[in-house]
XYZ file of C-alpha atoms in Angstrom:
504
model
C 106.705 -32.164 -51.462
C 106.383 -31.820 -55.101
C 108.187 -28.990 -56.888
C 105.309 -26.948 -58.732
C 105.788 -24.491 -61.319
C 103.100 -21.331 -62.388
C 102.918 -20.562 -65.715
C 103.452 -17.206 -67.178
C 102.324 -16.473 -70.838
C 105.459 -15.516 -73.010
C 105.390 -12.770 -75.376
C 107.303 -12.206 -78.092
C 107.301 -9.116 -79.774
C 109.004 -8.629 -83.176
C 108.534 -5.997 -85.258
C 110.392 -3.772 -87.580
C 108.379 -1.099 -88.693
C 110.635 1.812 -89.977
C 110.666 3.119 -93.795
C 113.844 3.397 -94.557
C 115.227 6.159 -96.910
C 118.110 6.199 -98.769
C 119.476 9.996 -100.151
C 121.803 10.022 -103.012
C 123.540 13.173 -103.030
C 124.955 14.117 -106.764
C 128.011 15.908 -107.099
C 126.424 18.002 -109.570
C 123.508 19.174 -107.325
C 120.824 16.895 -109.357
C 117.823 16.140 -107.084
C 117.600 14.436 -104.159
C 116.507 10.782 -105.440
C 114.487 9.087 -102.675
C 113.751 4.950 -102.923
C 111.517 3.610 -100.036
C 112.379 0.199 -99.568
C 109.426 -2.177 -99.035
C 108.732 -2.217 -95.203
C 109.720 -6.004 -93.682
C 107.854 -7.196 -90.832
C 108.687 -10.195 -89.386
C 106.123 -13.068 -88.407
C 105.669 -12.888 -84.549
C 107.017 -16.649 -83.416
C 103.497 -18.372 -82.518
C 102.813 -18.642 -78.348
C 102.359 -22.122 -77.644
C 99.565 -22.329 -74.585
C 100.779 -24.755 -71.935
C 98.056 -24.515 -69.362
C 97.242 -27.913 -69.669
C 100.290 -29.232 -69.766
C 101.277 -27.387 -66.861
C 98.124 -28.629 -64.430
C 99.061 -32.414 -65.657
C 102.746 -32.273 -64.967
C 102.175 -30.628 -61.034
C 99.549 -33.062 -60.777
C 101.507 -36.420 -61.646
C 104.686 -34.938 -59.929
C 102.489 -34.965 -56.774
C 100.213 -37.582 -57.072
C 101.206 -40.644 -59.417
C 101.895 -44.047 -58.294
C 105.095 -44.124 -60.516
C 106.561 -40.970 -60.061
C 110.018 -41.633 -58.827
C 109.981 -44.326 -61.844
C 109.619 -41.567 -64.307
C 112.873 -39.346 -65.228
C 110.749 -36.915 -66.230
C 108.378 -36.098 -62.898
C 111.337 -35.930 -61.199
C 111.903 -32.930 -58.367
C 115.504 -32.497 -59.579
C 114.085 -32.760 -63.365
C 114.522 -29.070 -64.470
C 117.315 -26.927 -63.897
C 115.573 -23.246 -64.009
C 111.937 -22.102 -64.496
C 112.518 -21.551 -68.513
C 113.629 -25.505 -69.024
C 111.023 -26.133 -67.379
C 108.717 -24.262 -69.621
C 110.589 -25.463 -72.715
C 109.625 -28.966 -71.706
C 106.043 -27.581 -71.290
C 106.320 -26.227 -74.830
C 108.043 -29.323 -76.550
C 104.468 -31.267 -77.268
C 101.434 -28.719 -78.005
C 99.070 -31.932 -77.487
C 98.308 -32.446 -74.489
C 96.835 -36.006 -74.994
C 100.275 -36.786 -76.598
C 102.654 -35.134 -73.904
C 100.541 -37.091 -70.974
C 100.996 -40.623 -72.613
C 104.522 -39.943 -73.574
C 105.991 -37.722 -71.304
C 104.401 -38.427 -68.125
C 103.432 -42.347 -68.047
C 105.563 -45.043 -66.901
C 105.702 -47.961 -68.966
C 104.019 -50.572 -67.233
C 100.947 -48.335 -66.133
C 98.158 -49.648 -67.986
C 95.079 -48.180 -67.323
C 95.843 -44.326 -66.635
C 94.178 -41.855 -68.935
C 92.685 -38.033 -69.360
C 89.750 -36.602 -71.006
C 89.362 -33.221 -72.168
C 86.248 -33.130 -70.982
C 85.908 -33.401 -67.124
C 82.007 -32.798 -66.822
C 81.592 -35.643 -69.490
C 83.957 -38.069 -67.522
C 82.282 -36.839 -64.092
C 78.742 -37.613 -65.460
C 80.480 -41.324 -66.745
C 81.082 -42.029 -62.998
C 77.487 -41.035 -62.016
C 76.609 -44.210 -64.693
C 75.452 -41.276 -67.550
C 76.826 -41.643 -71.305
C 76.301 -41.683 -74.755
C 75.187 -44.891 -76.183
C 72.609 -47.199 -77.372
C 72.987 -49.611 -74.777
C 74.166 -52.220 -75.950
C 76.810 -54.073 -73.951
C 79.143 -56.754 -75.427
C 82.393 -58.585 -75.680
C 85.210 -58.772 -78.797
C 86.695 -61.858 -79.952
C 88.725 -63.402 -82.975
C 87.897 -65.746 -85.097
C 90.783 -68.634 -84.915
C 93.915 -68.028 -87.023
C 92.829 -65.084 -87.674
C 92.752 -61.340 -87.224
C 88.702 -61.218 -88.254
C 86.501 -59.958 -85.147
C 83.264 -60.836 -84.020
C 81.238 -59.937 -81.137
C 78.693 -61.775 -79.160
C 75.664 -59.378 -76.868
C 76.125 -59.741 -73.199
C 73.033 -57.787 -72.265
C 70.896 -54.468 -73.092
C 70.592 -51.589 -70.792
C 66.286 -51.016 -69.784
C 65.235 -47.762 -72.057
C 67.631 -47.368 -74.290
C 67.758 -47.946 -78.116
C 69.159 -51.199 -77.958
C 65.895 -52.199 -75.966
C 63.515 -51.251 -78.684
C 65.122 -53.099 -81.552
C 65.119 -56.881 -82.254
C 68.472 -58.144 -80.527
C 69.254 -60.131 -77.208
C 72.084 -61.741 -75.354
C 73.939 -64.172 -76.858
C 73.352 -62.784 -80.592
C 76.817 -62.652 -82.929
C 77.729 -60.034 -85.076
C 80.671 -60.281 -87.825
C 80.502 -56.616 -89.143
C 79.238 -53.030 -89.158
C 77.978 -51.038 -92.209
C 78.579 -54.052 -94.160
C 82.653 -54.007 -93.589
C 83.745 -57.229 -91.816
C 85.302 -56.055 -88.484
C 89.023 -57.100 -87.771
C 92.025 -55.868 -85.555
C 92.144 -52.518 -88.036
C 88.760 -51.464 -88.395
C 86.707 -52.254 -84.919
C 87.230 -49.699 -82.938
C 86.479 -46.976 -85.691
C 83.529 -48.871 -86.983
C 81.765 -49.632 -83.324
C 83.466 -47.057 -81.533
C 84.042 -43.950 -83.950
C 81.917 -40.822 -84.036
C 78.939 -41.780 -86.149
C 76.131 -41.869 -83.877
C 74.062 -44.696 -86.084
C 75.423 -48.027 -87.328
C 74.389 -50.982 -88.199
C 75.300 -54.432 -87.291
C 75.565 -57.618 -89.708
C 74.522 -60.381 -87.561
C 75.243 -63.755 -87.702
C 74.646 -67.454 -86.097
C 75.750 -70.628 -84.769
C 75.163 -73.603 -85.550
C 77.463 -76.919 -84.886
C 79.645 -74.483 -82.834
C 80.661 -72.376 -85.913
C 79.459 -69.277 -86.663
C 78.002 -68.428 -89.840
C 76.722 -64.599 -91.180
C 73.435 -63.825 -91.705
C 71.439 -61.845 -93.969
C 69.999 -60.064 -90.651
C 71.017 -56.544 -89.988
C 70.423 -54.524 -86.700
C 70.459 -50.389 -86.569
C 71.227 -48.919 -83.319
C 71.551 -45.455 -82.219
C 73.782 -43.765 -79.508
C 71.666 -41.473 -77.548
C 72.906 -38.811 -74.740
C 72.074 -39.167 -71.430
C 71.786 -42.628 -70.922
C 71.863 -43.853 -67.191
C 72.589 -47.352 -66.482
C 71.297 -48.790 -63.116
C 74.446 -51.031 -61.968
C 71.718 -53.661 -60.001
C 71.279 -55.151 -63.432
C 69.417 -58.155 -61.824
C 68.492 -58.827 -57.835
C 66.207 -62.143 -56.600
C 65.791 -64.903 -54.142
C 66.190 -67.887 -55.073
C 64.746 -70.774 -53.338
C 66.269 -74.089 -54.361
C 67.360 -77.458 -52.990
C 65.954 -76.146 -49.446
C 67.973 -72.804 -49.565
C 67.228 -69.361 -49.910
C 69.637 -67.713 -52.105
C 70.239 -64.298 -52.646
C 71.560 -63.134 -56.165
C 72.924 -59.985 -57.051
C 73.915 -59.160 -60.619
C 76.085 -55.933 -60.240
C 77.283 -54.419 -63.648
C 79.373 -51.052 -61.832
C 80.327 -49.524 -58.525
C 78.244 -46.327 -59.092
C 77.806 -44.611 -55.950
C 74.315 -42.677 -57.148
C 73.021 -46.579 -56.394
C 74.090 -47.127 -52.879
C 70.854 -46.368 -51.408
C 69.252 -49.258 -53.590
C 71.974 -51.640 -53.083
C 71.240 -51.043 -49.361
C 67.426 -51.401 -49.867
C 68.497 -54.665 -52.098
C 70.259 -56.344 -48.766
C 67.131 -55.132 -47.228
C 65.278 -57.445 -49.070
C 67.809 -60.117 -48.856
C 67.512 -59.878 -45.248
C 64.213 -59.556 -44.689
C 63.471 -62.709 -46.941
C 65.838 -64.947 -44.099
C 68.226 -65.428 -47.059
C 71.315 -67.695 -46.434
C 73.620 -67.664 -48.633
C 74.734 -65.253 -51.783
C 75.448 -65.298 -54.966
C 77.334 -62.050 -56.064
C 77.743 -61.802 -59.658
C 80.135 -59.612 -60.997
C 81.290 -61.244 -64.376
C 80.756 -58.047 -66.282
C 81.636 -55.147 -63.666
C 84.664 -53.503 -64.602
C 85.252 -51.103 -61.577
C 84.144 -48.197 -60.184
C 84.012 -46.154 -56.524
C 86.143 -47.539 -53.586
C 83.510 -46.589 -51.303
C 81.026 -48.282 -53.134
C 82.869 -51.503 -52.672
C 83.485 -50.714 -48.733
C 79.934 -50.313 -48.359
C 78.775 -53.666 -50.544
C 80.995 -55.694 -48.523
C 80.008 -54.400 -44.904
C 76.833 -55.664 -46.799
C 77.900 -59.035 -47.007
C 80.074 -59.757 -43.878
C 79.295 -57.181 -41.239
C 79.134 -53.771 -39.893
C 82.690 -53.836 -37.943
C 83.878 -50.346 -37.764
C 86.885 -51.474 -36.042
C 87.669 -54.289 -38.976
C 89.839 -52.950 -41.594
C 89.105 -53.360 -45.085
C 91.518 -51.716 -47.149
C 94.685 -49.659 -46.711
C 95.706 -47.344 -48.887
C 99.712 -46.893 -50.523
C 100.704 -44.337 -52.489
C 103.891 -43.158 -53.701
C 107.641 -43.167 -51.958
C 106.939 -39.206 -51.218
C 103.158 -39.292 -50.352
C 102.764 -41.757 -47.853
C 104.297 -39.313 -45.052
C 102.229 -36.608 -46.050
C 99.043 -38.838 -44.667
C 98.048 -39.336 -41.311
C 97.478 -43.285 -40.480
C 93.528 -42.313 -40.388
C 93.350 -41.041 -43.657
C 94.683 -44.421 -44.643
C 92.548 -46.718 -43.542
C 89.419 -47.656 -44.333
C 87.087 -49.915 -42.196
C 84.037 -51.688 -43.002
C 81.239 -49.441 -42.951
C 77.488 -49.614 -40.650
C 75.815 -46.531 -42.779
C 75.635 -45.099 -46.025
C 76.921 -41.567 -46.993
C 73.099 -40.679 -46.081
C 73.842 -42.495 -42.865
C 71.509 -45.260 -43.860
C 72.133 -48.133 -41.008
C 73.655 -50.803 -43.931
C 71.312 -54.113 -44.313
C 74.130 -56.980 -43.771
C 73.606 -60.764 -44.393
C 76.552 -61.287 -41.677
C 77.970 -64.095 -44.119
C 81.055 -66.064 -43.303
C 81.074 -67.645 -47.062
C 80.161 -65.749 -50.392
C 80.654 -66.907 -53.805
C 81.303 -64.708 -56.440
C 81.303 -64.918 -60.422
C 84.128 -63.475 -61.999
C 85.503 -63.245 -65.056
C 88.772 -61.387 -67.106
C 86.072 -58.473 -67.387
C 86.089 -58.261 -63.743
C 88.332 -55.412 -62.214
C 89.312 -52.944 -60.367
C 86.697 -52.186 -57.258
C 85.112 -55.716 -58.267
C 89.116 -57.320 -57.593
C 89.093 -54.962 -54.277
C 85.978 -56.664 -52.482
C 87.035 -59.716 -53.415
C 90.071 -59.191 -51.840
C 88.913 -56.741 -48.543
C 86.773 -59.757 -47.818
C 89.485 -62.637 -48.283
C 90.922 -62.296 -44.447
C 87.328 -62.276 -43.015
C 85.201 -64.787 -45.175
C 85.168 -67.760 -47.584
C 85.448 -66.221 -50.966
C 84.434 -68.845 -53.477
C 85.547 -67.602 -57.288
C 83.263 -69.071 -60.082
C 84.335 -68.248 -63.367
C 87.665 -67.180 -64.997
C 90.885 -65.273 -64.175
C 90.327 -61.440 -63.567
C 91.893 -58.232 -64.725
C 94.298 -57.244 -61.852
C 94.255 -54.073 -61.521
C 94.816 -53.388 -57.996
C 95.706 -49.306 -58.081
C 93.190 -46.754 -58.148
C 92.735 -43.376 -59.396
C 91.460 -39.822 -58.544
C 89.921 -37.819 -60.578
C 91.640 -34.232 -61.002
C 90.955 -30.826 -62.694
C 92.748 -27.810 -62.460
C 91.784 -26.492 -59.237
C 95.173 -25.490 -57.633
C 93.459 -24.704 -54.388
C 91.729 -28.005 -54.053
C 95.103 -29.758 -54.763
C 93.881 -30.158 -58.179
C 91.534 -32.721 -56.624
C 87.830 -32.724 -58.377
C 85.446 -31.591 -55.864
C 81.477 -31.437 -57.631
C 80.952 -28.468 -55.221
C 83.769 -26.518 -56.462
C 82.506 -26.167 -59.764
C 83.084 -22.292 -59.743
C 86.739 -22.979 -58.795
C 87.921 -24.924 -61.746
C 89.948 -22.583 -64.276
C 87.145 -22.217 -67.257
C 89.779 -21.913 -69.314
C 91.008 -25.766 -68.712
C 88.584 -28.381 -69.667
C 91.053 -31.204 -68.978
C 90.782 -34.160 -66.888
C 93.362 -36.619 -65.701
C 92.816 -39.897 -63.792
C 96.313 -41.280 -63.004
C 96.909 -44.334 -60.895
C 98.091 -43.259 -57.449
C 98.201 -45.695 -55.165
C 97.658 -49.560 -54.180
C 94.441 -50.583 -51.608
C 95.916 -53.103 -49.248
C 93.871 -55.697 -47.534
C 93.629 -56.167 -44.020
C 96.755 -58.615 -43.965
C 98.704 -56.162 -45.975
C 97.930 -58.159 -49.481
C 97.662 -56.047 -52.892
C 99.929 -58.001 -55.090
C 97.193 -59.189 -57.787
C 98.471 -57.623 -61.100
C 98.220 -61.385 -62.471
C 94.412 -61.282 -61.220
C 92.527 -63.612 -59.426
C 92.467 -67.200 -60.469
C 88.990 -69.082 -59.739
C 88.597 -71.534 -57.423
C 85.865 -72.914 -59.645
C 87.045 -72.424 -63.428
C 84.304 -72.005 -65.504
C 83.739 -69.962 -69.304
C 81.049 -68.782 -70.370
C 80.167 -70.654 -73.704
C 78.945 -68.524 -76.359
C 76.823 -71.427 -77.844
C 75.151 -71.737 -74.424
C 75.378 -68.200 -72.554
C 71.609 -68.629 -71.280
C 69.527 -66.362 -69.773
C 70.875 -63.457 -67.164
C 69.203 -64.846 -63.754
C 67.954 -68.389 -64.672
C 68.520 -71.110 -62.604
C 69.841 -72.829 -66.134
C 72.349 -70.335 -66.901
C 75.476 -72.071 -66.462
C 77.674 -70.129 -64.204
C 75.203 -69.107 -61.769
C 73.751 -72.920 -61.851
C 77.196 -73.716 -60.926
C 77.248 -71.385 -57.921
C 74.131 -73.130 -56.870
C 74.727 -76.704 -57.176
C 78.121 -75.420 -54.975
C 75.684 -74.327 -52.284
C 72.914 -76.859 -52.230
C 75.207 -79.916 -52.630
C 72.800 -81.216 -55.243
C 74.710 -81.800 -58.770
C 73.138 -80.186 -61.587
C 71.469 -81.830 -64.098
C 73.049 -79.942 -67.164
C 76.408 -80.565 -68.161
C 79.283 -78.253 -67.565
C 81.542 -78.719 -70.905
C 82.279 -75.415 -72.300
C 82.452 -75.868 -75.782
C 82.997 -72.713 -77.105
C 84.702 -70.448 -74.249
C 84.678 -66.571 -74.555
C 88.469 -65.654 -75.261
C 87.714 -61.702 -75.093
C 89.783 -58.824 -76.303
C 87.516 -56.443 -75.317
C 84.280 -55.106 -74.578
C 81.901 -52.364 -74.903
C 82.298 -50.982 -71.609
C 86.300 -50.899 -72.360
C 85.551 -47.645 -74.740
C 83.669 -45.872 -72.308
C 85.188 -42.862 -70.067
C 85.436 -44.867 -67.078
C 86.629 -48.035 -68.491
C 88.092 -50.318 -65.589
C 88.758 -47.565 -63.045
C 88.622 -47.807 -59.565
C 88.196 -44.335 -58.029
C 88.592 -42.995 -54.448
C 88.311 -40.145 -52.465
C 90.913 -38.224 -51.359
C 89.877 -37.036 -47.757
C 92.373 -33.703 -47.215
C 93.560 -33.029 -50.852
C 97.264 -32.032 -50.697
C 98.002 -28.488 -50.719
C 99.987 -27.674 -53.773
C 102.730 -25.366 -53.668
C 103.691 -22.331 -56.469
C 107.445 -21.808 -57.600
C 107.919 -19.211 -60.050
C-alpha cells in the first residue's frame, strides 16, 4: 500500500525587533550620548502552499498505471517527512509539478484541471462552446493549417449562423492559422472569433472573401446520439447509429434507440463512431450488451492496474460482464447480433477502441474506415477527498476540501477483453480502409455518404454505384473535441475506492 504523507503548514517566524542603544560613557562626565540604530526586520521567507501538490502525489503513488516506472512515486522515494515536503515545495505550480514530476514518459493522454466541477459537468456532455465540431490539417510542405467542419451541435451558435459540414477555413481574425498560432487563435480565451473561410475547387483549396463569427456560449449540452434511423435498402433493414461520446446522462435513450431498432425487425447495424473520442466504461458495457446480448455470465472486459494494486482487488471487482439493465434497471433492448460493422477512424478512441474490442471474442466486428487512436487505459476521476480514496463521488460534494479545486485524471489501468487482449496502443487497423475525402465528405446519414454507403453495399452484397477513390483523404492533427476537458478519456468507476493511509 502506498506510502501517504499529511501536510502540515510551515511557519517561519523571523523577526528582530529590539532598539538597540549604544551609551558612550566620557571620561570627563559629558552626557550620556544615546544613537538608536534603525530597527532591521527581516522579510519572513514566503510559505509555499502544497496542498495540491500533496493530494496529486498520494493519489498517483496509489493509483497510476506507471507508478513503479516513475523514480519519483516511488514508496522508498523520500527518506524523512521534511524531503518529502521539500519535494512538495520544489515546483509552486501545480500544473507544472504533475506533468514533470509525476508523469511517465510514454503516458500520453493523462491530465488535471483545476477545476473539478467544470471537468465533472464535461463528462455529463456540458461545456463552453459554440458548437462547432471539426478536424485540423496541413497544407502539404507546409506548416500552414486549415480546418474542414465535421458537424454542428442542435441549439448552439454554430446552428444559427451560415456554415455546414464539409466547409474549409484557412484563418481566424484574419491571421492565417499554422503550427504556432492555432491553438491560441481557435482555442484561446476570447469567447468570439471569426473564421476566414475558404473553398475547393479541382481538389485545391482556395480562400474566400467569406467570413463566419461564432460565439462560445456556457452550458452547452451535446446529445452523443448525433444521428439514429432505419434504413431499408437492397431488401434489408438496417439500423444506424451515429454516436459522437460515451455520456452516461444518454443511456436511457440509447436504450430506447435499440428499442426502436428492435421493434422495427432490424437486421443488421451500422455503428458509427468515426468522431467519438471516448468516454464512460459503463457506457460502452451497456451499448454492446445492446448489440450482442444480455449474458451476465459473458465477460466483457477485465480490468489491470498497477504491479501494487491488482492484489488489493477482489476478482469481482475486476470483471465486468455484459449487462441486461441500465443503472435505472431498464431491461437493455438487444439486436442479439453475431456481426456488426463499425466506422472508425484515428478520431476514434478510448471507450469507442474498448467495444470494439469487448465484442471481438463474441461477434464479427467489421472496421470501415481508418486506423484508430489506441488508447487502451482508462482513467478515474479524483479530487481531494482523502476519505473517499481521493476518488470523485457527485454525492460527496460536501466532502471535498473547499480549499482544493484540483482535479486529476491519471491513467490507471488496462481493460482486458474476454481472451485477455489489451495490447492496441498501435490502434485498430480497418478491415475495410476507407478516408473520408474532404472534397466529398457528404451528408451525416445519407445513403450517399461514402463511408456509411460502404458499410451498406458490405451488407446488402449490392456494389454501389458511386465510386470509392478518395481523392483528398483527411490526414488530421487534431480536432475540436481534442481541446475540450474530456478529450479522449475513457473513464470508469471505481467500485470500493481504496482506503488511503496518513503518515506524518
Amino acid at each position: 500500500m502506498a506510502i501517504i504523507f499529511e501536510i502540515m503548514k510551515k511557519y517561519l517566524l523571523a523577526f528582530l525587533g529590539l532598539s538597540l542603544l549604544l551609551t558612550n560613557c566620557s571620561k570627563n562626565d559629558d552626557p550620556v550620548v544615546t544613537e538608536e540604530l534603525e530597527e532591521i526586520i527581516p522579510t519572513p521567507e514566503e510559505e509555499i502552499d502544497v496542498t495540491v501538490q500533496n493530494f496529486m502525489w498520494q493519489t498517483m503513488n496509489t493509483y497510476y498505471f506507471w507508478q513503479s516506472d516513475v523514480a519519483d512515486l516511488a514508496d522508498t522515494r523520500f527518506a524523512s517527512y521534511d524531503d518529502y515536503v521539500s519535494f512538495l515545495e520544489d515546483e509552486e505550480n501545480p500544473g507544472t509539478f504533475f506533468d514533470e514530476k509525476l508523469l511517465y514518459s510514454e503516458d500520453r493522454f493523462s491530465f488535471y484541471s483545476d477545476d473539478y466541477k467544470e471537468l465533472t459537468q464535461s463528462f455529463s456532455g456540458i461545456s463552453k462552446s459554440n458548437g462547432l465540431e471539426f478536424g485540423l490539417s496541413l497544407f502539404a510542405n507546409s506548416n500552414d493549417v486549415y480546418g474542414y467542419v465535421r458537424y454542428i451541435v442542435p441549439n448552439s451558435n454554430a446552428s444559427t449562423k451560415d456554415i455546414a459540414r464539409g466547409d474549409i477555413f484557412t484563418g481566424v481574425n484574419g491571421t492565417t492559422l499554422n503550427l504556432d498560432n492555432y491553438i491560441d487563435l481557435l482555442f484561446g480565451d476570447n469567447d468570439t472569433y471569426t473564421l476566414n473561410m475558404a473553398e475547393i475547387s479541382n481538389n485545391v483549396i482556395t480562400d474566400t472573401d467569406r467570413a463566419v463569427s461564432l460565439t462560445k456560449e456556457a452550458n452547452l449540452t451535446e446529445n452523443p446520439i448525433f444521428i439514429n434511423k432505419v434504413l431499408e435498402t437492397g431488401g434489408k433493414k438496417i439500423g444506424y447509429l451515429m454516436y459522437n461520446g460515451f455520456t452516461n446522462e444518454y443511456d436511457e435513450q440509447l436504450n430506447n434507440v435499440f428499442g426502436e431498432f428492435k421493434s422495427s425487425g432490424v437486421t443488421d447495424l451500422i455503428l458509427d463512431l468515426r468522431y467519438n473520442p471516448g468516454g464512460s466504461v459503463n457506457s460502452a458495457r451497456l451499448l454492446s450488451s445492446m448489440i450482442y446480448g444480455t449474458y451476465t455470465n459473458s465477460i466483457f472486459l477485465k480490468a489491470r492496474y498497477n504491479q501494487k494494486l491488482q492484489s488489493e482487488f477482489k476478482e469481482t471487482d475486476l470483471i465486468e460482464y455484459f449487462a441486461d439493465a441500465t443503472d435505472n434497471n431498464t431491461p437493455i433492448n438487444t439486436l442479439g447480433l453475431n456481426k456488426v460493422y463499425i466506422i472508425a477512424t484515428r478520431s476514434s478512441a478510448s471507450a469507442s477502441e474498448l467495444v470494439m474490442n469487448g465484442l471481438d471474442p463474441y461477434i464479427n466486428v467489421i472496421h470501415i474506415g481508418t486506423t484508430t487512436t489506441g488508447k487502451n487505459e482508462f482513467s478515474v476521476t479524483f479530487v481531494d477527498d482523502f476519505d473517499n480514496g481521493n476518488v470523485y463521488d457527485p454525492d460527496r460534494e460536501d466532502n471535498i476540501n473547499p480549499d482544493n479545486h484540483w482535479a486529476i485524471q491519471p491513467l490507471i489501468g488496462r481493460n482486458e477483453n474476454a481472451n485477455g487482449f489489451s495490447d492496441y496502443t498501435d490502434g485498430f487497423t480497418p478491415d475495410i480502409l476507407l478516408s473520408e475525402d474532404l472534397s466529398n465528405l457528404g451528408v451525416l446519414g445519407n445513403l450517399d455518404e461514402p463511408l456509411l454507403a460502404k458499410a451498406i453495399s458490405e451488407i446488402t452484397g449490392v456494389t454501389a454505384k458511386m465510386d470509392f477513390t478518395v481523392d483528398m483523404p483527411v490526414e488530421l492533427i487534431s480536432s475540436s473535441k481534442m481541446f475540450t476537458k474530456t478529450k479522449d478519456n475513457m473513464f470508469m468507476d471505481i467500485k470500493k475506492p481504496l482506503n488511503l493511509i496518513k503518515k506524518q
